[in-house]
Coordinates of C-alpha atoms in Angstrom, one line a residue:
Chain A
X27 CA -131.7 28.0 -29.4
X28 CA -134.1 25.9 -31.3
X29 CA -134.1 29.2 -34.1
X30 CA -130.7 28.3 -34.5
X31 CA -131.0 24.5 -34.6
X32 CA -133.2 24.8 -38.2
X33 CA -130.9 27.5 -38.9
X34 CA -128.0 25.0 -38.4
X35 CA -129.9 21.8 -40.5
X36 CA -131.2 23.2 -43.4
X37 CA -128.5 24.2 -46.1
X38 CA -125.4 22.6 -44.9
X39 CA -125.1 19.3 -43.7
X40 CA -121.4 20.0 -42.4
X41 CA -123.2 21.7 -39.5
X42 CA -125.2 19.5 -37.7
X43 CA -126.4 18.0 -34.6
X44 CA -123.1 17.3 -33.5
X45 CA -122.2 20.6 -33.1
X46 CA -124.9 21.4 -31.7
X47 CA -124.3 18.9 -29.0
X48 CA -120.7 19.6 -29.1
X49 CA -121.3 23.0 -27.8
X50 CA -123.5 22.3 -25.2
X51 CA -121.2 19.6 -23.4
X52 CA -118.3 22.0 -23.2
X53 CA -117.8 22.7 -19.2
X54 CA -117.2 26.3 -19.4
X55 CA -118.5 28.4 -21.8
X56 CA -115.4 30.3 -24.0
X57 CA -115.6 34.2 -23.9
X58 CA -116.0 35.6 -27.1
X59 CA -115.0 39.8 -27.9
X60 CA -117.5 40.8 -31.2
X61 CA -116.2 43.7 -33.1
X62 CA -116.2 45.3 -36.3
X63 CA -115.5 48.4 -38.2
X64 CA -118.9 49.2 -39.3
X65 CA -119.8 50.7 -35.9
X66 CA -122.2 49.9 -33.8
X67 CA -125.7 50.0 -35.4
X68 CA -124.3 47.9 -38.5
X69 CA -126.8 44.8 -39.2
X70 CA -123.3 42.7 -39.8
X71 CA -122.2 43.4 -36.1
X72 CA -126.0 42.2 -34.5
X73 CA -125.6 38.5 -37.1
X74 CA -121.9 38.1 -35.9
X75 CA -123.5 38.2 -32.3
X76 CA -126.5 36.1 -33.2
X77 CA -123.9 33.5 -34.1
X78 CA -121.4 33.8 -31.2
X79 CA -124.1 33.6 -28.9
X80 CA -124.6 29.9 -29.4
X81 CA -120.6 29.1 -29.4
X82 CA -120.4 30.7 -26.0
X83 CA -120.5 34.0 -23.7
X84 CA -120.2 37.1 -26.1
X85 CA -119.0 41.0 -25.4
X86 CA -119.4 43.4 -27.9
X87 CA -117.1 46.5 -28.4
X88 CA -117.2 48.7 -31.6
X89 CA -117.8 52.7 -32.4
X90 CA -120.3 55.0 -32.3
X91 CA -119.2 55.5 -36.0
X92 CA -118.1 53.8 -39.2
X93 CA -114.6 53.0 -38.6
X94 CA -114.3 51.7 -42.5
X95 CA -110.5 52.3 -43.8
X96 CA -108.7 52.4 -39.9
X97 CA -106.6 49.5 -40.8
X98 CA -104.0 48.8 -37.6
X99 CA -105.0 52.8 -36.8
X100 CA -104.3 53.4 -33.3
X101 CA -104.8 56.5 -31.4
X102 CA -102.5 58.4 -29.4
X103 CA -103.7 61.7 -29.5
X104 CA -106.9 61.5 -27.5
X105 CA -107.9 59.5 -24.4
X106 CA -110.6 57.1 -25.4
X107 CA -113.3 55.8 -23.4
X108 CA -115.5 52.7 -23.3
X109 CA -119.2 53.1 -22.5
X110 CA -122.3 50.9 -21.9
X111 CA -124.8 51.1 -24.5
X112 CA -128.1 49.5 -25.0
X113 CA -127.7 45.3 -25.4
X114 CA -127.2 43.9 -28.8
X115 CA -129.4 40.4 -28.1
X116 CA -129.0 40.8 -24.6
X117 CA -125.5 40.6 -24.2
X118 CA -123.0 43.5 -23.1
X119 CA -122.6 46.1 -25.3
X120 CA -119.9 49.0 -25.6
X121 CA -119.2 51.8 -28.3
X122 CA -115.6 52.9 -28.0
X123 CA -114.3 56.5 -29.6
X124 CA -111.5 54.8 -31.2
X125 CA -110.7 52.9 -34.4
X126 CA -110.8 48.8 -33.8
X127 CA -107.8 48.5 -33.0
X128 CA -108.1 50.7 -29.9
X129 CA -111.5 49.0 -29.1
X130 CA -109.4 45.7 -29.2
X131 CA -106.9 47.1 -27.1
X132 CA -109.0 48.5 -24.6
X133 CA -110.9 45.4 -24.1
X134 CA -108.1 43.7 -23.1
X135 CA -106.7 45.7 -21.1
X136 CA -109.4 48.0 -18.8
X137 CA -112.6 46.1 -20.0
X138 CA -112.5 42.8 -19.2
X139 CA -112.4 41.0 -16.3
X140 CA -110.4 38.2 -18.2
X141 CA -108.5 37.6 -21.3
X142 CA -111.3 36.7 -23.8
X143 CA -110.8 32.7 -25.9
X144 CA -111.5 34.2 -29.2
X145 CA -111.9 38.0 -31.2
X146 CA -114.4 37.9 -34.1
X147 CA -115.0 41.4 -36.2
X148 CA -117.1 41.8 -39.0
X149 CA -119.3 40.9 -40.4
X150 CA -118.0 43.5 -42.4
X151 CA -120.2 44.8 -45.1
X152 CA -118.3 44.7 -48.2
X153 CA -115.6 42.3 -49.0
X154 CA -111.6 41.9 -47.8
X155 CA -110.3 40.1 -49.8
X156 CA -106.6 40.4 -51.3
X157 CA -104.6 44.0 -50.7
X158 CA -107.3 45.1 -48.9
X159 CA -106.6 43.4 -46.1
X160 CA -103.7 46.1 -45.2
X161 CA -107.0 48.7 -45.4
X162 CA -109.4 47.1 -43.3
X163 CA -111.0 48.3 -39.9
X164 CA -112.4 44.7 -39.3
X165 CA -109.2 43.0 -40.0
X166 CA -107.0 45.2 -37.9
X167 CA -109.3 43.8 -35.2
X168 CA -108.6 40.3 -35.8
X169 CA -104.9 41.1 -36.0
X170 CA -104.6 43.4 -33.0
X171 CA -106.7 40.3 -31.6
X172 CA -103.8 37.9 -32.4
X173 CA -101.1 40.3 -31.6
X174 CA -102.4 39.2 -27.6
X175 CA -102.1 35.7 -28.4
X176 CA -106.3 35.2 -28.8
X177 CA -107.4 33.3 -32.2
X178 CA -109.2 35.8 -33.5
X179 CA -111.0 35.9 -37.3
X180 CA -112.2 38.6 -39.5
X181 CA -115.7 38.0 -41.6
X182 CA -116.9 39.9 -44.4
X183 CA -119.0 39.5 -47.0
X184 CA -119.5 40.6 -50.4
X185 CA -122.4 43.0 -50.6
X186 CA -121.7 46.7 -48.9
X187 CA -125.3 47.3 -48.5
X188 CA -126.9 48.3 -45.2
X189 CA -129.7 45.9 -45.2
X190 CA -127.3 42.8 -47.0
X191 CA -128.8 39.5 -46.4
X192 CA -126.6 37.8 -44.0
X193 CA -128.5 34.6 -43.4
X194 CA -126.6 32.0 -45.5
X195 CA -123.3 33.8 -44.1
X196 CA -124.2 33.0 -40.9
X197 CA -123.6 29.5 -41.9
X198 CA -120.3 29.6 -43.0
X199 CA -119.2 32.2 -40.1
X200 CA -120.3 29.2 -37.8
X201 CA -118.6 26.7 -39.5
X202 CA -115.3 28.3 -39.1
X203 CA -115.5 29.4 -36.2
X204 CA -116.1 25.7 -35.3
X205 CA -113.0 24.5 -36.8
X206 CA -111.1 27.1 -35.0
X207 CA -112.6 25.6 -31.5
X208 CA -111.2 22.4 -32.8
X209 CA -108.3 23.0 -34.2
X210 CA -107.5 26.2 -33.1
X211 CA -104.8 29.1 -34.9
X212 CA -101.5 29.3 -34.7
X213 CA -100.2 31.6 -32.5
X214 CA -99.6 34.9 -34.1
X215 CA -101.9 34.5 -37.3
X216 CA -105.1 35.5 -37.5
X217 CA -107.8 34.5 -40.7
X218 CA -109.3 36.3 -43.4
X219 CA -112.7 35.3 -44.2
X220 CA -115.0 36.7 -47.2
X221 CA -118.1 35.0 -47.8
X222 CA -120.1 35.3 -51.3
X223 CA -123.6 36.6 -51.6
X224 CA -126.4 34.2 -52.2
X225 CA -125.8 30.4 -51.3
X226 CA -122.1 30.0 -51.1
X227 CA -121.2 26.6 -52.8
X228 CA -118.4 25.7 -49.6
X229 CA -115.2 26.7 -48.1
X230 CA -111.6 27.0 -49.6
X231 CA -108.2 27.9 -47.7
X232 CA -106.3 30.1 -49.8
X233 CA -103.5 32.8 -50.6
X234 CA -104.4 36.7 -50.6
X235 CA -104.8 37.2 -54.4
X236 CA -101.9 39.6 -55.8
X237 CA -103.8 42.7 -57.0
X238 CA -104.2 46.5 -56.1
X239 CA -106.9 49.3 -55.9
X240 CA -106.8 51.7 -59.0
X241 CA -107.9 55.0 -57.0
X242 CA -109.9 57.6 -59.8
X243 CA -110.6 60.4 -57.6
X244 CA -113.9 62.6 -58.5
X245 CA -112.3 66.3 -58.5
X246 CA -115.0 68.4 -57.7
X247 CA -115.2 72.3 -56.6
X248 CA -116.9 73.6 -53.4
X249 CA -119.5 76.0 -53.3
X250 CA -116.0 78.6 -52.1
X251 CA -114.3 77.6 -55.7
X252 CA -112.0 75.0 -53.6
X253 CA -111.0 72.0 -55.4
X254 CA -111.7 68.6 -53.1
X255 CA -111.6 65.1 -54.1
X256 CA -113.3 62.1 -53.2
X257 CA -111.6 58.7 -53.3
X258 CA -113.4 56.1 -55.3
X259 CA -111.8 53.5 -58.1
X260 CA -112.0 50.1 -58.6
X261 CA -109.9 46.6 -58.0
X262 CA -107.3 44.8 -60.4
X263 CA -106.3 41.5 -60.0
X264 CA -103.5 40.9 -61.2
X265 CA -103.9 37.3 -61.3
X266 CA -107.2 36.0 -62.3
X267 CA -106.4 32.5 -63.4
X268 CA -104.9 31.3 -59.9
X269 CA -107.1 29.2 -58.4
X270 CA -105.5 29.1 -54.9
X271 CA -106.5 33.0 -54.4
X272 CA -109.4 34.5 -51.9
X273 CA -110.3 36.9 -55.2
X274 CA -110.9 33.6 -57.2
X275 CA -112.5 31.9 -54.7
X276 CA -115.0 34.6 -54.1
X277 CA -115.8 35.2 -58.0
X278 CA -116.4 31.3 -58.0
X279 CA -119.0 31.4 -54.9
X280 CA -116.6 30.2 -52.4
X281 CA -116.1 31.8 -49.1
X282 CA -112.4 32.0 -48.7
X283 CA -110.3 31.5 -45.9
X284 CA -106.7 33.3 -45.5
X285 CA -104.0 33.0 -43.0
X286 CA -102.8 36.7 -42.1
X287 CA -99.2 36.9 -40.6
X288 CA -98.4 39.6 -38.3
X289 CA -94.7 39.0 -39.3
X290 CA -94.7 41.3 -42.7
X291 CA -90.9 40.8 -43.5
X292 CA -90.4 40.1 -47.2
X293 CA -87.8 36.8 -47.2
X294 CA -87.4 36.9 -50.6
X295 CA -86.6 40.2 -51.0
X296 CA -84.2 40.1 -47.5
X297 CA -82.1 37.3 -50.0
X298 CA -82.0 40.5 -52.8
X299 CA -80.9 42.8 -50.3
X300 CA -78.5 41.0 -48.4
X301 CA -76.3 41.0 -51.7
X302 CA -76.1 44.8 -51.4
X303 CA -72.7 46.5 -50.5
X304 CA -73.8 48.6 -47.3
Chain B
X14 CA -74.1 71.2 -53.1
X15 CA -71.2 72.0 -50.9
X16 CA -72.5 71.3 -47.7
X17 CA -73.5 68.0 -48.8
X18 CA -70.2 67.2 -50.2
X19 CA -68.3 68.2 -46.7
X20 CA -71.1 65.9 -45.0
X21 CA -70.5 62.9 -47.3
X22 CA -66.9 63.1 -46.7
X23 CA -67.2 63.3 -42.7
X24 CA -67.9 60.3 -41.2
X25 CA -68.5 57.9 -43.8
X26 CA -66.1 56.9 -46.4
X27 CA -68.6 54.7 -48.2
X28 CA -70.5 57.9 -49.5
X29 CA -67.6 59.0 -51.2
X30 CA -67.2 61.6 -54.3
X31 CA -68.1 58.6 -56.4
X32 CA -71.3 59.1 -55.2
X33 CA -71.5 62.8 -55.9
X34 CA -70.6 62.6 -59.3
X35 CA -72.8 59.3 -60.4
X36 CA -75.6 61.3 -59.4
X37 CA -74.1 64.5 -61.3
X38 CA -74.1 62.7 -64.5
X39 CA -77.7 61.3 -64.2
X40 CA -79.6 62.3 -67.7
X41 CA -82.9 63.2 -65.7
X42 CA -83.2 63.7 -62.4
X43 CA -85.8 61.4 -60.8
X44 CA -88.7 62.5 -59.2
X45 CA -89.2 62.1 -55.4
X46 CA -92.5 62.5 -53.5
X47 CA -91.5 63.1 -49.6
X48 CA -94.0 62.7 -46.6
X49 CA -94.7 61.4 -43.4
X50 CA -96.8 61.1 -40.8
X51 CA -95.4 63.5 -38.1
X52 CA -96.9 66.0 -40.0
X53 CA -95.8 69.2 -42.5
X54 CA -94.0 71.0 -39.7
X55 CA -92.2 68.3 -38.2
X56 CA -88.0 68.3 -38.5
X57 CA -88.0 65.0 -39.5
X58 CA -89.6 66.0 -42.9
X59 CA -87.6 69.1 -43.8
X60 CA -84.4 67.0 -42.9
X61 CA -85.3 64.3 -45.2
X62 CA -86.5 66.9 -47.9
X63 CA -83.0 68.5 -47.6
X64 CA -81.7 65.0 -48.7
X65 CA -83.8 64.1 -51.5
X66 CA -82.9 67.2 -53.0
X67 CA -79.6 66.0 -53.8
X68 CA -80.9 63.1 -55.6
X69 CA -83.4 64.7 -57.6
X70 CA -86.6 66.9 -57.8
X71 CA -88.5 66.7 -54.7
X72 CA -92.4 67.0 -54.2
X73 CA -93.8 67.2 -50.5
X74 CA -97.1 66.4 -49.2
X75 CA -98.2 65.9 -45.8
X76 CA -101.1 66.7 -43.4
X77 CA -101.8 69.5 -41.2
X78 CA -102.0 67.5 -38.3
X79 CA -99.7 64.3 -36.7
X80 CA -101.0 61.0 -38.3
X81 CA -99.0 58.6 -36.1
X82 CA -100.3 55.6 -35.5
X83 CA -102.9 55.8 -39.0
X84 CA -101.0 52.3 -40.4
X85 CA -102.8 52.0 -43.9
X86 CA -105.7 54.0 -43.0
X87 CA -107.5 55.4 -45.6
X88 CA -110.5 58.3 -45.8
X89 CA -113.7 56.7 -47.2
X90 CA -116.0 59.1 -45.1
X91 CA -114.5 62.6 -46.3
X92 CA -113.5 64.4 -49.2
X93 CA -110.0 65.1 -49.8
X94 CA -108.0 68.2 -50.3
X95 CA -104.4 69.3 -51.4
X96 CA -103.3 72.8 -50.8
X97 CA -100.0 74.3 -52.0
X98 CA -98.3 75.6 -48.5
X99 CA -95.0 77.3 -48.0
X100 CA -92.2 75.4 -49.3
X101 CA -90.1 73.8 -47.8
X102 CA -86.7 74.1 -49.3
X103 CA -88.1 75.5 -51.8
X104 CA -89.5 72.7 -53.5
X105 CA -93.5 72.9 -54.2
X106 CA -95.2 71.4 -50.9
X107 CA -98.7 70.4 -50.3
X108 CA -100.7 70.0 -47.3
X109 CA -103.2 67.0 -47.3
X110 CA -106.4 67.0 -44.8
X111 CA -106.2 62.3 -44.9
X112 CA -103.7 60.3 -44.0
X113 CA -100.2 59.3 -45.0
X114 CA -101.8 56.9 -47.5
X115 CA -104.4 59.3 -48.8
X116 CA -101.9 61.6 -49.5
X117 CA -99.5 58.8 -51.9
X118 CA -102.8 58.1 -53.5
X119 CA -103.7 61.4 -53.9
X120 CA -100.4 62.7 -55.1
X121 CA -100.1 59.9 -57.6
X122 CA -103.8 60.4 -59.3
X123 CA -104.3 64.1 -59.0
X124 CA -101.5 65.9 -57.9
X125 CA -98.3 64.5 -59.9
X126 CA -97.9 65.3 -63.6
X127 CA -96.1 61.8 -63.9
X128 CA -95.7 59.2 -61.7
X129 CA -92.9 59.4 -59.0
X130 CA -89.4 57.4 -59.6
X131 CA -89.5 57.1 -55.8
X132 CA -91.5 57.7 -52.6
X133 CA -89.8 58.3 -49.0
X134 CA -91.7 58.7 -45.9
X135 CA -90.6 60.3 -43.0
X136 CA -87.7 60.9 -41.2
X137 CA -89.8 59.6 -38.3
X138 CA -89.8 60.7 -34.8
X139 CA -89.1 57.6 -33.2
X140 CA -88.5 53.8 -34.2
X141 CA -90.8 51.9 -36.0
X142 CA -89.4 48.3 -35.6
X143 CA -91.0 44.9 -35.2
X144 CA -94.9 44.9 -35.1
X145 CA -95.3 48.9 -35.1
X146 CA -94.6 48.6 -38.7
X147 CA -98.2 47.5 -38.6
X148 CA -99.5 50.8 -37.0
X149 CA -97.0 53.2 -38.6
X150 CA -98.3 55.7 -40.5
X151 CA -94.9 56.4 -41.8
X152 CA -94.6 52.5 -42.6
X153 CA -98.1 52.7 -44.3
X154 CA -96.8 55.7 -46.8
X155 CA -94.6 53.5 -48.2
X156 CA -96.5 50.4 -48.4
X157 CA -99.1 52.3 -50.3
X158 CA -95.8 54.1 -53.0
X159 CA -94.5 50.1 -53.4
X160 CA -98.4 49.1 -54.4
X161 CA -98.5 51.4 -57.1
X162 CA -95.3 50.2 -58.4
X163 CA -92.7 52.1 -57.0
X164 CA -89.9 52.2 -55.0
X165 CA -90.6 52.8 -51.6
X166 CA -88.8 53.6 -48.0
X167 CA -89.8 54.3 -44.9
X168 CA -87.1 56.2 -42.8
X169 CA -87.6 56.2 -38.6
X170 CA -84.8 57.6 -36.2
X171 CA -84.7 56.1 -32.4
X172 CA -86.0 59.5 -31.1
X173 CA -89.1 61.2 -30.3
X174 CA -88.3 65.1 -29.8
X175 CA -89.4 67.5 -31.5
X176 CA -86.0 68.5 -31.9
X177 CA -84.0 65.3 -32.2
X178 CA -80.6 65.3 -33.9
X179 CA -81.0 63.8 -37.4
X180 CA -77.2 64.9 -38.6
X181 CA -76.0 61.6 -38.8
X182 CA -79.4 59.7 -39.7
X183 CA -79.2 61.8 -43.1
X184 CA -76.0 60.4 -43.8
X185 CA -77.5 56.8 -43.8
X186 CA -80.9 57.8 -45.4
X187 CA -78.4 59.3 -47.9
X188 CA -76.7 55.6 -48.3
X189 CA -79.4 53.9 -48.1
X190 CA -81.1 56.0 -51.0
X191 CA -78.2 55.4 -52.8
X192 CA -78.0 51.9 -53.0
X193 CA -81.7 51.5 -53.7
X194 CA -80.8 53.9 -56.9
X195 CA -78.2 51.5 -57.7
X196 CA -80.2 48.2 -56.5
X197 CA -83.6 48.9 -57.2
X198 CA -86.1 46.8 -54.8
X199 CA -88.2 43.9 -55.9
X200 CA -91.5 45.0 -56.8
X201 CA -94.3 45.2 -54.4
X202 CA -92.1 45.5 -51.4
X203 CA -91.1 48.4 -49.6
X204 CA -88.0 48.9 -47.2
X205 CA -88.9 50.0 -43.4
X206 CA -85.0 51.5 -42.3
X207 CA -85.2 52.4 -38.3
X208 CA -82.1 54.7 -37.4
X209 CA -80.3 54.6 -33.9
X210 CA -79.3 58.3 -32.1
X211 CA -76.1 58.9 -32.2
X212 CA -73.5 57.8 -34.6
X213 CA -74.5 54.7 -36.1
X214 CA -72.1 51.7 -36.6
X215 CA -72.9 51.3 -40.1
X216 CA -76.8 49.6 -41.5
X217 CA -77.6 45.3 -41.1
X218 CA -80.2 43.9 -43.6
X219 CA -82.9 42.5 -41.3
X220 CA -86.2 40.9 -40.0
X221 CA -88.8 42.2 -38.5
X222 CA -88.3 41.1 -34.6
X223 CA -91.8 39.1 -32.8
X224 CA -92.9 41.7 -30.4
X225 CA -95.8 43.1 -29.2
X226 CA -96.6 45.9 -27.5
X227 CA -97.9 45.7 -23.9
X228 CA -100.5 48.0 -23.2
X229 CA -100.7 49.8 -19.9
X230 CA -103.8 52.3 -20.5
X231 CA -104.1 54.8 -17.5
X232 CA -107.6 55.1 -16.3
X233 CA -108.1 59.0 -15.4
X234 CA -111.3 60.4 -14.2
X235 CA -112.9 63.9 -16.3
X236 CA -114.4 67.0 -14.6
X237 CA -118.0 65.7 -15.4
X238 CA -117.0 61.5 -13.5
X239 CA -116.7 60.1 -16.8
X240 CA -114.0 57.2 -16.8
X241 CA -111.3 57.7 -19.6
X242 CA -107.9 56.0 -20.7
X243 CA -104.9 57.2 -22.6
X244 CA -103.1 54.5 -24.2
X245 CA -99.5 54.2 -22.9
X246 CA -97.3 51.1 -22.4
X247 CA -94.0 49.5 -22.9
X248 CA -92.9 47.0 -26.1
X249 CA -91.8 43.5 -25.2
X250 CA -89.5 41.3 -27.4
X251 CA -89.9 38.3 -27.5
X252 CA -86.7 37.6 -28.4
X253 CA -83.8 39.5 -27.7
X254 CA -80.9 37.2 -28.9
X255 CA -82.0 36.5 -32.4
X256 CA -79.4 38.6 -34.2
X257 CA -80.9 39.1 -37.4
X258 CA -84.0 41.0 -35.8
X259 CA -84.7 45.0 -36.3
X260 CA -84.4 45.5 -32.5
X261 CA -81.3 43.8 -32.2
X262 CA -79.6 45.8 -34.9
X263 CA -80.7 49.2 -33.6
X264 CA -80.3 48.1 -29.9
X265 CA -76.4 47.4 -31.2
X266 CA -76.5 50.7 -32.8
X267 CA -76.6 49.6 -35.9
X268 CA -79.4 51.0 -38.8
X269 CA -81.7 48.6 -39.9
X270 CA -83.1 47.9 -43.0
X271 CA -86.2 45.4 -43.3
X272 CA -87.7 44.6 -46.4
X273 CA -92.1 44.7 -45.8
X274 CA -94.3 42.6 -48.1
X275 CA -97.7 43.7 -49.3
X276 CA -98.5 40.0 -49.1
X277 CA -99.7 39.0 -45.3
X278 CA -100.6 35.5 -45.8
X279 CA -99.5 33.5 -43.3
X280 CA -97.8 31.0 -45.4
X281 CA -96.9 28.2 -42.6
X282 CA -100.3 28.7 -41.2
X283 CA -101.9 28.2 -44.9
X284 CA -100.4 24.4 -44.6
X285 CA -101.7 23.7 -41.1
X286 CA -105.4 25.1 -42.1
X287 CA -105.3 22.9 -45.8
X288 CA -105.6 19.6 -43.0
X289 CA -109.2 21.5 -41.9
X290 CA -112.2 19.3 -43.0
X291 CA -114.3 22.1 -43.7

């Protein structure tokens, strides 16, 4: 604890030692489920536990391997099994053979012994921000998490490397997850989180920025002559001036903060369509 | 040709000779790019193949394998490949070894000579209404064809055999198709269409319905004592009067059509978290 009280006091004084105490008065502890998409051994999965420990009892589920890409991916066509592994800080650990969806899924249903208060996934290595947020292993977490009425949050951050340095992120993660103890989510939304690199300047609530993934597949040949292709490319936004976007807020050392909806009906285009003669 | 006509004129006047001829006198046929996620030998596919051909030129990709429940997954750990396969209807086909999406995004960078008019995805075997449009691999075809700028629809019939009746889904798919050709759909959305058996009573413009699927995983027991669980359950909705809902529509026998944003910001929930003091 006292690690994460100097943790707590020196670069944000939003976080102080009223949370601290905050915490410590509640009468229960809140059950918290830790996943992610990274898989199991991912440095951003042990920091999002280092955090959640202090905010209350923690479970960890996640896979053997990188589930990066899964989305909502469920499977049907194999039976999937949850099994003990060795403690992540001490606290009860799992790897599941399915995507994070079906880790979600499974926790809730065969796992635990009661529904959990929140779902945290991430912290993803690599950013979420804007389409890619229909992609996402650690977001189809937070959403599945929703989907069984928990307020559950996705967190990435912006640097994809193994070894990233989560430390300041930390901050921000508890933060949030804070105001969601507060104030909670509204039922059937989940949030997006993306948090810069280096010292992130503070928090904005935003939109998911309107942009798209321009794929440039490498075409290569196999040592058998075989053509094969490996998916690679880079992001457009196709909005770079709006200031009420996650892409903006991220370029401008914010972490961002979106509302997902579960409910993906387009209203403005069911206005278009209902003037159609069917 | 002819055995389209004698279908058109069957059972629904509103696909008429009109119909026939507007397409006729088209300048350039537009191109089509088919798939699914029930995979290249599925019925579904070939049925919706066999009408897309009467719309234009017609270029199939799937996977070997089933990818239901892949939502928006994408491959990010393995190479890609697209092989040329039998066709089917004699238009070129193409096997893909990723997902629904990896096979739009695929098609679109390396495979197609131009970019498609149009991309269809299914017929599905079985519904994907309300939430599944967030685990549907079929759903997540077309999501992936509207982000790159294109038309898109995702086609599911109310049936899961392997050898379900599609004769009078094709004849909506075929409407359907139609008045998108005439209509267009706003950019950046997609259309998710869920089909009942049987004859339908004609196609409602819809929401998605709040649902959620309740899990029911059965524990089994392997040869070697190892606990493992297939994932099985029954979908709840949550409510079953709202007329304007996908479920209602198809429960009514009715088709539904339900326009899907690429946007999943929670917009209501966007007001309620600007109060945060973060």
């Amino acid at each position: 604890m006292p690690a994460y009280f100097s943790l707590f006091l020196f670069p944000f004084q939003i976080l102080t030692i009223f949370v601290f105490h905050s915490i410590k008065s509640m009468s229960e502890k809140p059950l918290i489920l830790v996943t992610n998409d990274d898989g199991i051994h991912a440095k951003g999965l042990r920091e999002l536990v280092d955090v959640m420990q202090f905010f209350g009892d923690v479970i960890v589920i996640s896979s053997e391997v990188s589930m990066s890409g899964k989305a909502c991916g469920i499977t049907v066509d194999q039976p999937l099994r949850a099994t003990p592994v060795e403690e992540i800080h001490g606290v009860p650990t799992y790897k599941c053979n399915g995507t994070p969806v079906d880790s979600v899924k499974l926790s809730f249903n065969n796992l635990l012994d009661k529904t959990p208060d929140y779902v945290v996934s991430g912290i993803n290595h690599g950013a979420n921000t804007s389409i890619s947020v229909i992609y996402s292993g650690t977001m189809g977490a937070a959403i599945e998490g929703s989907l069984h009425g928990v307020p559950s949050i996705g967190f990435s951050l912006d640097d994809f490397g193994p070894d990233a340095d989560f430390s300041k992120a930390k901050l921000i993660v508890a933060r949030i997850f804070q105001s969601v103890i507060e104030n909670g989510i509204p039922e059937f939304s989940c949030l997006n989180v993306n948090i810069p690199t280096g010292k992130p300047k503070g928090i904005k609530i935003c939109r998911q920025a309107h942009g798209k993934w321009v794929e440039e597949f490498e075409k290569r040949t196999d040592p058998h002559g075989r053509e094969y292709h490996w998916l690679a490319g880079y992001f457009k936004n196709f909005e770079e001036d709006s200031v009420e976007t996650d892409l903006h807020a991220l370029k401008n050392n914010f972490a961002s903060v979106v509302p997902v909806s579960v409910d993906m009906t387009c209203y403005k285009t069911l206005d278009h369509l209902k003037k159609w003669e069917l």
